mmCIF file of N, CA and C in Angstrom:
data_model
loop_
_atom_site.group_PDB
_atom_site.id
_atom_site.type_symbol
_atom_site.label_atom_id
_atom_site.label_comp_id
_atom_site.label_asym_id
_atom_site.label_seq_id
_atom_site.Cartn_x
_atom_site.Cartn_y
_atom_site.Cartn_z
ATOM 1 N N ILE A 5 1.172 -0.304 -3.094
ATOM 2 C CA ILE A 5 2.401 -1.082 -3.315
ATOM 3 C C ILE A 5 2.246 -2.132 -4.494
ATOM 4 N N ALA A 6 3.517 -2.247 -4.917
ATOM 5 C CA ALA A 6 3.467 -3.238 -6.010
ATOM 6 C C ALA A 6 4.350 -4.254 -5.546
ATOM 7 N N PHE A 7 4.006 -5.576 -5.925
ATOM 8 C CA PHE A 7 4.760 -6.808 -5.369
ATOM 9 C C PHE A 7 4.965 -7.673 -6.414
ATOM 10 N N GLN A 8 6.174 -8.111 -6.732
ATOM 11 C CA GLN A 8 6.550 -8.917 -7.875
ATOM 12 C C GLN A 8 7.477 -10.077 -7.422
ATOM 13 N N GLU A 9 7.307 -11.259 -8.000
ATOM 14 C CA GLU A 9 8.209 -12.330 -7.983
ATOM 15 C C GLU A 9 8.851 -12.571 -9.334
ATOM 16 N N ARG A 10 10.079 -12.631 -9.287
ATOM 17 C CA ARG A 10 10.785 -13.064 -10.684
ATOM 18 C C ARG A 10 10.913 -14.525 -10.571
ATOM 19 N N ILE A 11 10.451 -15.298 -11.524
ATOM 20 C CA ILE A 11 10.272 -16.676 -11.527
ATOM 21 C C ILE A 11 11.055 -17.264 -12.790
ATOM 22 N N LYS A 12 11.918 -18.057 -12.615
ATOM 23 C CA LYS A 12 12.570 -18.863 -13.792
ATOM 24 C C LYS A 12 11.705 -20.066 -13.910
ATOM 25 N N ILE A 13 11.200 -20.107 -15.238
ATOM 26 C CA ILE A 13 10.299 -21.308 -15.723
ATOM 27 C C ILE A 13 11.244 -21.909 -16.971
ATOM 28 N N ASP A 14 10.815 -23.060 -17.191
ATOM 29 C CA ASP A 14 11.580 -23.912 -18.269
ATOM 30 C C ASP A 14 11.320 -23.265 -19.556
ATOM 31 N N ASP A 15 12.314 -23.582 -20.359
ATOM 32 C CA ASP A 15 12.235 -22.891 -21.729
ATOM 33 C C ASP A 15 10.923 -23.194 -22.492
ATOM 34 N N GLU A 16 10.335 -24.367 -22.407
ATOM 35 C CA GLU A 16 9.116 -24.608 -23.009
ATOM 36 C C GLU A 16 8.096 -23.805 -22.654
ATOM 37 N N LYS A 17 7.853 -23.409 -21.324
ATOM 38 C CA LYS A 17 6.934 -22.596 -20.910
ATOM 39 C C LYS A 17 7.152 -21.136 -21.155
ATOM 40 N N MET A 18 8.524 -20.820 -21.197
ATOM 41 C CA MET A 18 8.930 -19.495 -21.612
ATOM 42 C C MET A 18 8.470 -19.116 -22.965
ATOM 43 N N LYS A 19 8.314 -20.101 -23.766
ATOM 44 C CA LYS A 19 8.086 -19.847 -25.230
ATOM 45 C C LYS A 19 6.661 -19.274 -25.368
ATOM 46 N N PHE A 20 5.751 -19.622 -24.401
ATOM 47 C CA PHE A 20 4.342 -19.045 -24.414
ATOM 48 C C PHE A 20 4.470 -17.550 -24.373
ATOM 49 N N TYR A 21 5.374 -16.984 -23.620
ATOM 50 C CA TYR A 21 5.610 -15.621 -23.415
ATOM 51 C C TYR A 21 6.397 -14.892 -24.462
ATOM 52 N N GLU A 22 6.724 -15.545 -25.588
ATOM 53 C CA GLU A 22 7.626 -14.941 -26.603
ATOM 54 C C GLU A 22 6.979 -13.501 -27.099
ATOM 55 N N ASP A 23 5.634 -13.645 -27.314
ATOM 56 C CA ASP A 23 5.051 -12.392 -27.976
ATOM 57 C C ASP A 23 3.896 -11.807 -27.125
ATOM 58 N N LEU A 24 3.908 -12.148 -25.917
ATOM 59 C CA LEU A 24 2.677 -11.579 -25.017
ATOM 60 C C LEU A 24 3.011 -11.526 -23.663
ATOM 61 N N ALA A 25 2.262 -10.644 -22.971
ATOM 62 C CA ALA A 25 2.268 -10.489 -21.419
ATOM 63 C C ALA A 25 0.844 -10.707 -21.098
ATOM 64 N N GLU A 26 0.571 -11.098 -19.763
ATOM 65 C CA GLU A 26 -0.699 -11.383 -19.250
ATOM 66 C C GLU A 26 -1.158 -10.379 -18.152
ATOM 67 N N MET A 27 -2.352 -9.907 -18.109
ATOM 68 C CA MET A 27 -2.925 -9.127 -17.093
ATOM 69 C C MET A 27 -4.062 -9.696 -16.699
ATOM 70 N N TYR A 28 -4.136 -9.749 -15.380
ATOM 71 C CA TYR A 28 -5.349 -10.412 -14.688
ATOM 72 C C TYR A 28 -6.164 -9.369 -13.899
ATOM 73 N N VAL A 29 -7.515 -9.393 -13.926
ATOM 74 C CA VAL A 29 -8.208 -8.530 -13.089
ATOM 75 C C VAL A 29 -9.286 -9.342 -12.192
ATOM 76 N N GLY A 30 -9.654 -8.664 -11.192
ATOM 77 C CA GLY A 30 -10.617 -9.407 -10.299
ATOM 78 C C GLY A 30 -10.177 -8.977 -8.780
ATOM 79 N N ASP A 31 -11.199 -9.036 -7.926
ATOM 80 C CA ASP A 31 -10.953 -8.729 -6.464
ATOM 81 C C ASP A 31 -9.967 -9.734 -5.857
ATOM 82 N N ASP A 32 -9.840 -10.830 -6.429
ATOM 83 C CA ASP A 32 -8.915 -11.881 -5.838
ATOM 84 C C ASP A 32 -7.499 -11.379 -5.987
ATOM 85 N N VAL A 33 -7.140 -10.829 -7.126
ATOM 86 C CA VAL A 33 -5.769 -10.402 -7.397
ATOM 87 C C VAL A 33 -5.471 -9.013 -7.005
ATOM 88 N N SER A 34 -6.478 -8.119 -6.941
ATOM 89 C CA SER A 34 -6.443 -6.703 -6.321
ATOM 90 C C SER A 34 -7.647 -6.165 -6.549
ATOM 91 N N PRO A 35 -8.125 -5.349 -5.547
ATOM 92 C CA PRO A 35 -9.382 -4.611 -5.544
ATOM 93 C C PRO A 35 -9.487 -3.410 -6.365
ATOM 94 N N ASP A 36 -8.212 -2.861 -6.666
ATOM 95 C CA ASP A 36 -7.967 -1.737 -7.378
ATOM 96 C C ASP A 36 -6.932 -1.563 -8.366
ATOM 97 N N PHE A 37 -6.387 -2.746 -8.752
ATOM 98 C CA PHE A 37 -5.186 -2.710 -9.755
ATOM 99 C C PHE A 37 -5.396 -4.039 -10.493
ATOM 100 N N TYR A 38 -4.341 -4.676 -10.973
ATOM 101 C CA TYR A 38 -4.439 -5.794 -11.682
ATOM 102 C C TYR A 38 -3.227 -6.692 -11.353
ATOM 103 N N GLY A 39 -3.365 -7.899 -11.671
ATOM 104 C CA GLY A 39 -2.122 -8.891 -11.522
ATOM 105 C C GLY A 39 -1.461 -9.142 -12.941
ATOM 106 N N TRP A 40 -0.309 -9.439 -12.967
ATOM 107 C CA TRP A 40 0.316 -9.611 -14.311
ATOM 108 C C TRP A 40 1.344 -10.821 -14.338
ATOM 109 N N VAL A 41 1.534 -11.273 -15.388
ATOM 110 C CA VAL A 41 2.792 -12.073 -15.839
ATOM 111 C C VAL A 41 3.496 -11.328 -16.987
ATOM 112 N N PHE A 42 4.629 -10.765 -16.627
ATOM 113 C CA PHE A 42 5.268 -10.123 -17.763
ATOM 114 C C PHE A 42 6.639 -10.744 -17.910
ATOM 115 N N PRO A 43 6.936 -11.161 -19.367
ATOM 116 C CA PRO A 43 8.139 -11.874 -19.617
ATOM 117 C C PRO A 43 9.397 -10.828 -19.586
ATOM 118 N N LYS A 44 10.383 -11.503 -19.039
ATOM 119 C CA LYS A 44 11.718 -10.828 -18.984
ATOM 120 C C LYS A 44 12.659 -11.487 -19.820
ATOM 121 N N TYR A 45 13.900 -11.316 -19.835
ATOM 122 C CA TYR A 45 14.865 -11.837 -20.787
ATOM 123 C C TYR A 45 14.744 -13.438 -20.674
ATOM 124 N N ASP A 46 14.943 -13.964 -19.540
ATOM 125 C CA ASP A 46 14.879 -15.489 -19.373
ATOM 126 C C ASP A 46 13.999 -15.915 -18.216
ATOM 127 N N HIS A 47 13.159 -15.161 -17.829
ATOM 128 C CA HIS A 47 12.205 -15.519 -16.671
ATOM 129 C C HIS A 47 11.048 -14.716 -16.930
ATOM 130 N N VAL A 48 9.995 -14.803 -15.842
ATOM 131 C CA VAL A 48 8.839 -14.055 -15.930
ATOM 132 C C VAL A 48 8.746 -13.286 -14.579
ATOM 133 N N GLY A 49 8.133 -12.101 -14.595
ATOM 134 C CA GLY A 49 7.742 -11.298 -13.462
ATOM 135 C C GLY A 49 6.353 -11.558 -13.153
ATOM 136 N N VAL A 50 5.908 -12.025 -11.989
ATOM 137 C CA VAL A 50 4.593 -12.382 -11.606
ATOM 138 C C VAL A 50 4.185 -11.445 -10.493
ATOM 139 N N GLY A 51 3.164 -10.488 -10.592
ATOM 140 C CA GLY A 51 2.957 -9.716 -9.539
ATOM 141 C C GLY A 51 1.612 -9.084 -9.538
ATOM 142 N N THR A 52 1.476 -8.148 -8.575
ATOM 143 C CA THR A 52 0.149 -7.333 -8.447
ATOM 144 C C THR A 52 0.440 -6.121 -7.600
ATOM 145 N N GLY A 53 -0.631 -5.315 -7.409
ATOM 146 C CA GLY A 53 -0.535 -4.180 -6.669
ATOM 147 C C GLY A 53 -1.797 -3.730 -6.145
ATOM 148 N N THR A 54 -1.663 -2.825 -5.166
ATOM 149 C CA THR A 54 -2.859 -2.124 -4.510
ATOM 150 C C THR A 54 -2.520 -0.798 -3.813
ATOM 151 N N VAL A 55 -3.344 0.102 -3.795
ATOM 152 C CA VAL A 55 -3.235 1.302 -3.013
ATOM 153 C C VAL A 55 -4.120 1.311 -1.976
ATOM 154 N N VAL A 56 -5.230 0.641 -2.012
ATOM 155 C CA VAL A 56 -6.279 0.677 -1.078
ATOM 156 C C VAL A 56 -6.237 -0.293 -0.001
ATOM 157 N N ASN A 57 -5.512 -1.553 -0.041
ATOM 158 C CA ASN A 57 -5.344 -2.485 0.873
ATOM 159 C C ASN A 57 -4.129 -3.149 0.822
ATOM 160 N N ARG A 58 -2.994 -2.176 1.249
ATOM 161 C CA ARG A 58 -1.574 -2.761 1.287
ATOM 162 C C ARG A 58 -1.404 -3.904 2.198
ATOM 163 N N PRO A 59 -1.995 -3.897 3.306
ATOM 164 C CA PRO A 59 -1.729 -5.192 4.121
ATOM 165 C C PRO A 59 -2.078 -6.665 3.580
ATOM 166 N N ALA A 60 -2.938 -6.527 2.566
ATOM 167 C CA ALA A 60 -3.310 -7.796 1.941
ATOM 168 C C ALA A 60 -2.400 -8.111 0.707
ATOM 169 N N ILE A 61 -1.384 -7.434 0.500
ATOM 170 C CA ILE A 61 -0.610 -7.656 -0.710
ATOM 171 C C ILE A 61 -0.242 -8.993 -0.999
ATOM 172 N N LYS A 62 0.111 -9.797 0.048
ATOM 173 C CA LYS A 62 0.578 -11.202 -0.024
ATOM 174 C C LYS A 62 -0.535 -12.102 -0.439
ATOM 175 N N GLN A 63 -1.667 -11.847 0.043
ATOM 176 C CA GLN A 63 -2.853 -12.490 -0.268
ATOM 177 C C GLN A 63 -3.217 -12.471 -1.767
ATOM 178 N N TYR A 64 -2.929 -11.161 -2.243
ATOM 179 C CA TYR A 64 -3.272 -11.028 -3.651
ATOM 180 C C TYR A 64 -2.059 -11.624 -4.640
ATOM 181 N N GLN A 65 -0.963 -11.564 -4.012
ATOM 182 C CA GLN A 65 0.222 -12.319 -4.736
ATOM 183 C C GLN A 65 -0.130 -13.819 -4.801
ATOM 184 N N ASN A 66 -0.523 -14.353 -3.791
ATOM 185 C CA ASN A 66 -0.965 -15.751 -3.820
ATOM 186 C C ASN A 66 -2.038 -15.982 -4.776
ATOM 187 N N ALA A 67 -2.902 -15.135 -5.009
ATOM 188 C CA ALA A 67 -4.074 -15.346 -5.863
ATOM 189 C C ALA A 67 -3.518 -15.195 -7.456
ATOM 190 N N ILE A 68 -2.672 -14.457 -7.692
ATOM 191 C CA ILE A 68 -2.224 -14.091 -9.075
ATOM 192 C C ILE A 68 -1.341 -15.484 -9.300
ATOM 193 N N ARG A 69 -0.568 -15.964 -8.343
ATOM 194 C CA ARG A 69 0.152 -17.328 -8.569
ATOM 195 C C ARG A 69 -0.755 -18.349 -8.869
ATOM 196 N N LYS A 70 -1.844 -18.406 -8.042
ATOM 197 C CA LYS A 70 -2.844 -19.519 -8.375
ATOM 198 C C LYS A 70 -3.519 -19.389 -9.682
ATOM 199 N N ARG A 71 -3.902 -18.110 -10.163
ATOM 200 C CA ARG A 71 -4.511 -17.912 -11.571
ATOM 201 C C ARG A 71 -3.487 -18.405 -12.583
ATOM 202 N N CYS A 72 -2.260 -18.357 -12.456
ATOM 203 C CA CYS A 72 -1.358 -18.669 -13.663
ATOM 204 C C CYS A 72 -0.578 -19.984 -13.237
ATOM 205 N N GLU A 73 -0.842 -20.652 -12.170
ATOM 206 C CA GLU A 73 -0.017 -21.724 -11.725
ATOM 207 C C GLU A 73 0.487 -22.725 -12.663
ATOM 208 N N LYS A 74 -0.382 -23.133 -13.582
ATOM 209 C CA LYS A 74 0.177 -24.061 -14.611
ATOM 210 C C LYS A 74 1.151 -23.534 -15.508
ATOM 211 N N LYS A 75 1.266 -22.227 -15.834
ATOM 212 C CA LYS A 75 2.146 -21.587 -16.657
ATOM 213 C C LYS A 75 3.562 -21.529 -15.862
ATOM 214 N N ILE A 76 3.478 -21.480 -14.570
ATOM 215 C CA ILE A 76 4.651 -21.203 -13.756
ATOM 216 C C ILE A 76 5.145 -22.414 -13.083
ATOM 217 N N GLU A 77 4.273 -23.534 -13.189
ATOM 218 C CA GLU A 77 4.515 -24.660 -12.385
ATOM 219 C C GLU A 77 5.958 -25.140 -12.604
ATOM 220 N N GLY A 78 6.577 -25.508 -11.442
ATOM 221 C CA GLY A 78 8.058 -25.870 -11.412
ATOM 222 C C GLY A 78 8.966 -24.891 -11.404
ATOM 223 N N GLY A 79 8.483 -23.665 -11.514
ATOM 224 C CA GLY A 79 9.330 -22.453 -11.662
ATOM 225 C C GLY A 79 10.109 -22.131 -10.214
ATOM 226 N N LYS A 80 11.313 -21.411 -10.231
ATOM 227 C CA LYS A 80 12.077 -21.137 -9.105
ATOM 228 C C LYS A 80 12.038 -19.743 -9.055
ATOM 229 N N ILE A 81 11.665 -19.265 -7.895
ATOM 230 C CA ILE A 81 11.669 -17.830 -7.530
ATOM 231 C C ILE A 81 13.197 -17.342 -7.347
ATOM 232 N N LEU A 82 13.521 -16.302 -8.212
ATOM 233 C CA LEU A 82 14.907 -15.870 -8.372
ATOM 234 C C LEU A 82 14.918 -14.485 -7.431
ATOM 235 N N LYS A 83 13.848 -13.815 -7.434
ATOM 236 C CA LYS A 83 13.992 -12.551 -6.563
ATOM 237 C C LYS A 83 12.462 -12.191 -6.242
ATOM 238 N N ILE A 84 12.433 -11.603 -5.166
ATOM 239 C CA ILE A 84 11.093 -10.952 -4.589
ATOM 240 C C ILE A 84 11.312 -9.443 -4.562
ATOM 241 N N GLU A 85 10.298 -8.680 -5.073
ATOM 242 C CA GLU A 85 10.489 -7.275 -5.259
ATOM 243 C C GLU A 85 9.186 -6.624 -4.683
ATOM 244 N N ALA A 86 9.296 -5.550 -4.008
ATOM 245 C CA ALA A 86 8.201 -4.679 -3.753
ATOM 246 C C ALA A 86 8.587 -3.280 -3.748
ATOM 247 N N HIS A 87 7.586 -2.438 -4.100
ATOM 248 C CA HIS A 87 7.895 -0.880 -4.192
ATOM 249 C C HIS A 87 6.674 -0.176 -4.052
ATOM 250 N N PRO A 88 6.816 0.974 -3.331
ATOM 251 C CA PRO A 88 5.497 1.647 -3.198
ATOM 252 C C PRO A 88 5.129 2.307 -4.516
ATOM 253 N N ILE A 89 3.810 2.389 -4.711
ATOM 254 C CA ILE A 89 3.385 3.101 -5.926
ATOM 255 C C ILE A 89 3.292 4.545 -5.577
ATOM 256 N N PRO A 90 4.096 5.476 -6.609
ATOM 257 C CA PRO A 90 4.233 6.933 -6.168
ATOM 258 C C PRO A 90 2.778 7.417 -6.441
ATOM 259 N N GLU A 91 2.574 8.391 -5.446
ATOM 260 C CA GLU A 91 1.105 9.123 -5.701
ATOM 261 C C GLU A 91 1.365 10.581 -6.163
ATOM 262 N N HIS A 92 2.615 10.967 -6.296
ATOM 263 C CA HIS A 92 2.795 12.475 -6.741
ATOM 264 C C HIS A 92 3.935 12.514 -7.645
ATOM 265 N N TYR A 93 4.128 13.383 -8.622
ATOM 266 C CA TYR A 93 5.287 13.505 -9.385
ATOM 267 C C TYR A 93 6.517 14.070 -8.517
ATOM 268 N N ARG A 94 7.590 13.486 -8.873
ATOM 269 C CA ARG A 94 8.795 13.976 -8.180
ATOM 270 C C ARG A 94 9.051 15.489 -8.730
ATOM 271 N N PRO A 95 9.336 16.337 -7.690
ATOM 272 C CA PRO A 95 9.516 17.742 -8.225
ATOM 273 C C PRO A 95 10.872 17.911 -9.062
ATOM 274 N N LYS A 96 11.707 17.294 -8.744
ATOM 275 C CA LYS A 96 13.014 17.207 -9.715
ATOM 276 C C LYS A 96 13.226 16.045 -10.343
ATOM 277 N N ARG A 97 12.979 15.946 -11.719
ATOM 278 C CA ARG A 97 13.046 14.660 -12.516
ATOM 279 C C ARG A 97 14.328 14.622 -13.446
ATOM 280 N N VAL A 98 14.995 15.808 -13.529
ATOM 281 C CA VAL A 98 16.223 15.769 -14.358
ATOM 282 C C VAL A 98 17.286 16.540 -13.597
ATOM 283 N N LEU A 99 18.447 16.021 -13.687
ATOM 284 C CA LEU A 99 19.576 16.649 -12.959
ATOM 285 C C LEU A 99 20.830 16.202 -13.739
ATOM 286 N N ASN A 100 21.584 17.240 -14.281
ATOM 287 C CA ASN A 100 22.673 17.035 -15.040
ATOM 288 C C ASN A 100 22.260 15.976 -16.342
ATOM 289 N N ARG A 101 23.061 14.733 -16.253
ATOM 290 C CA ARG A 101 22.762 13.985 -17.487
ATOM 291 C C ARG A 101 21.871 12.717 -16.931
ATOM 292 N N ALA A 102 21.232 12.813 -15.901
ATOM 293 C CA ALA A 102 20.181 11.866 -15.361
ATOM 294 C C ALA A 102 18.846 12.331 -15.312
ATOM 295 N N ALA A 103 17.872 11.396 -15.838
ATOM 296 C CA ALA A 103 16.479 11.651 -15.666
ATOM 297 C C ALA A 103 15.669 10.606 -15.207
ATOM 298 N N LEU A 104 14.711 10.818 -14.402
ATOM 299 C CA LEU A 104 13.836 9.726 -13.960
ATOM 300 C C LEU A 104 12.680 9.705 -14.866
ATOM 301 N N VAL A 105 12.285 8.544 -15.017
ATOM 302 C CA VAL A 105 11.114 8.120 -15.949
ATOM 303 C C VAL A 105 10.217 7.203 -15.343
ATOM 304 N N GLY A 106 9.025 6.996 -15.833
ATOM 305 C CA GLY A 106 7.941 6.082 -15.440
ATOM 306 C C GLY A 106 7.764 6.263 -13.910
ATOM 307 N N ASP A 107 7.743 5.038 -13.133
ATOM 308 C CA ASP A 107 7.411 5.189 -11.694
ATOM 309 C C ASP A 107 8.301 5.949 -10.965
ATOM 310 N N ALA A 108 9.574 5.870 -11.259
ATOM 311 C CA ALA A 108 10.572 6.584 -10.577
ATOM 312 C C ALA A 108 10.408 8.034 -10.642
ATOM 313 N N ALA A 109 9.708 8.527 -11.772
ATOM 314 C CA ALA A 109 9.485 9.907 -11.673
ATOM 315 C C ALA A 109 8.089 10.451 -11.145
ATOM 316 N N GLY A 110 7.399 9.173 -10.737
ATOM 317 C CA GLY A 110 6.080 9.546 -10.180
ATOM 318 C C GLY A 110 4.983 9.534 -11.160
ATOM 319 N N TYR A 111 5.212 9.174 -12.332
ATOM 320 C CA TYR A 111 4.232 9.162 -13.413
ATOM 321 C C TYR A 111 3.272 7.980 -13.450
ATOM 322 N N VAL A 112 2.144 8.193 -12.478
ATOM 323 C CA VAL A 112 1.218 7.156 -12.419
ATOM 324 C C VAL A 112 -0.094 7.829 -12.165
ATOM 325 N N THR A 113 -1.240 7.070 -12.529
ATOM 326 C CA THR A 113 -2.488 7.593 -12.260
ATOM 327 C C THR A 113 -2.896 7.383 -10.731
ATOM 328 N N LYS A 114 -3.202 8.414 -10.114
ATOM 329 C CA LYS A 114 -3.369 8.223 -8.788
ATOM 330 C C LYS A 114 -4.611 7.396 -8.380
ATOM 331 N N CYS A 115 -5.684 7.404 -9.141
ATOM 332 C CA CYS A 115 -6.852 6.559 -8.809
ATOM 333 C C CYS A 115 -6.555 5.162 -9.118
ATOM 334 N N SER A 116 -5.667 4.633 -9.961
ATOM 335 C CA SER A 116 -5.509 3.181 -10.258
ATOM 336 C C SER A 116 -3.968 2.751 -10.034
ATOM 337 N N GLY A 117 -3.058 3.663 -9.903
ATOM 338 C CA GLY A 117 -1.780 3.151 -9.702
ATOM 339 C C GLY A 117 -1.082 2.866 -11.002
ATOM 340 N N GLU A 118 -1.840 3.069 -12.111
ATOM 341 C CA GLU A 118 -1.445 2.522 -13.527
ATOM 342 C C GLU A 118 -0.209 3.443 -13.876
ATOM 343 N N GLY A 119 0.822 2.828 -14.346
ATOM 344 C CA GLY A 119 2.076 3.589 -14.795
ATOM 345 C C GLY A 119 2.647 3.041 -16.053
ATOM 346 N N ILE A 120 2.197 1.993 -16.707
ATOM 347 C CA ILE A 120 2.810 1.327 -17.816
ATOM 348 C C ILE A 120 2.709 2.430 -19.065
ATOM 349 N N TYR A 121 1.583 3.088 -19.233
ATOM 350 C CA TYR A 121 1.437 4.055 -20.302
ATOM 351 C C TYR A 121 2.354 5.247 -20.197
ATOM 352 N N PHE A 122 2.408 5.704 -18.845
ATOM 353 C CA PHE A 122 3.388 6.930 -18.730
ATOM 354 C C PHE A 122 4.913 6.505 -18.734
ATOM 355 N N ALA A 123 5.113 5.329 -18.341
ATOM 356 C CA ALA A 123 6.530 4.787 -18.439
ATOM 357 C C ALA A 123 6.960 4.767 -19.920
ATOM 358 N N ALA A 124 6.147 4.256 -20.731
ATOM 359 C CA ALA A 124 6.409 4.137 -22.109
ATOM 360 C C ALA A 124 6.530 5.591 -22.838
ATOM 361 N N LYS A 125 5.662 6.405 -22.420
ATOM 362 C CA LYS A 125 5.648 7.908 -22.847
ATOM 363 C C LYS A 125 6.862 8.658 -22.486
ATOM 364 N N SER A 126 7.341 8.359 -21.182
ATOM 365 C CA SER A 126 8.424 9.148 -20.669
ATOM 366 C C SER A 126 9.809 8.646 -21.020
ATOM 367 N N GLY A 127 9.956 7.485 -21.574
ATOM 368 C CA GLY A 127 11.201 7.051 -22.037
ATOM 369 C C GLY A 127 11.577 5.848 -21.514
#
């Protein structure tokens, strides 16, 4: 499962993320995945994921928040999102004028849940 909070931080803190995203590794944020802070248009997405210990996802989310707490301090949670990490390709990825790409198409590495590379490659 992947879990993410969209957090509105002040403009000064948002400047830090103008040209970068952060990825965190360690058993505290996930035993088999990574934690992240990805900039969005006017907020950041702070999240993590796991396929081996789904019941502990909130524990891992608390850990990623703790790791980046100074950078998101005073931020307001706009939205909480969770989504299963697909383990298989979807058999039908194109229909008429619609196409599934990235995670929606099931383009992830089974052993790690990694999907950013495949999302970029698939469109």
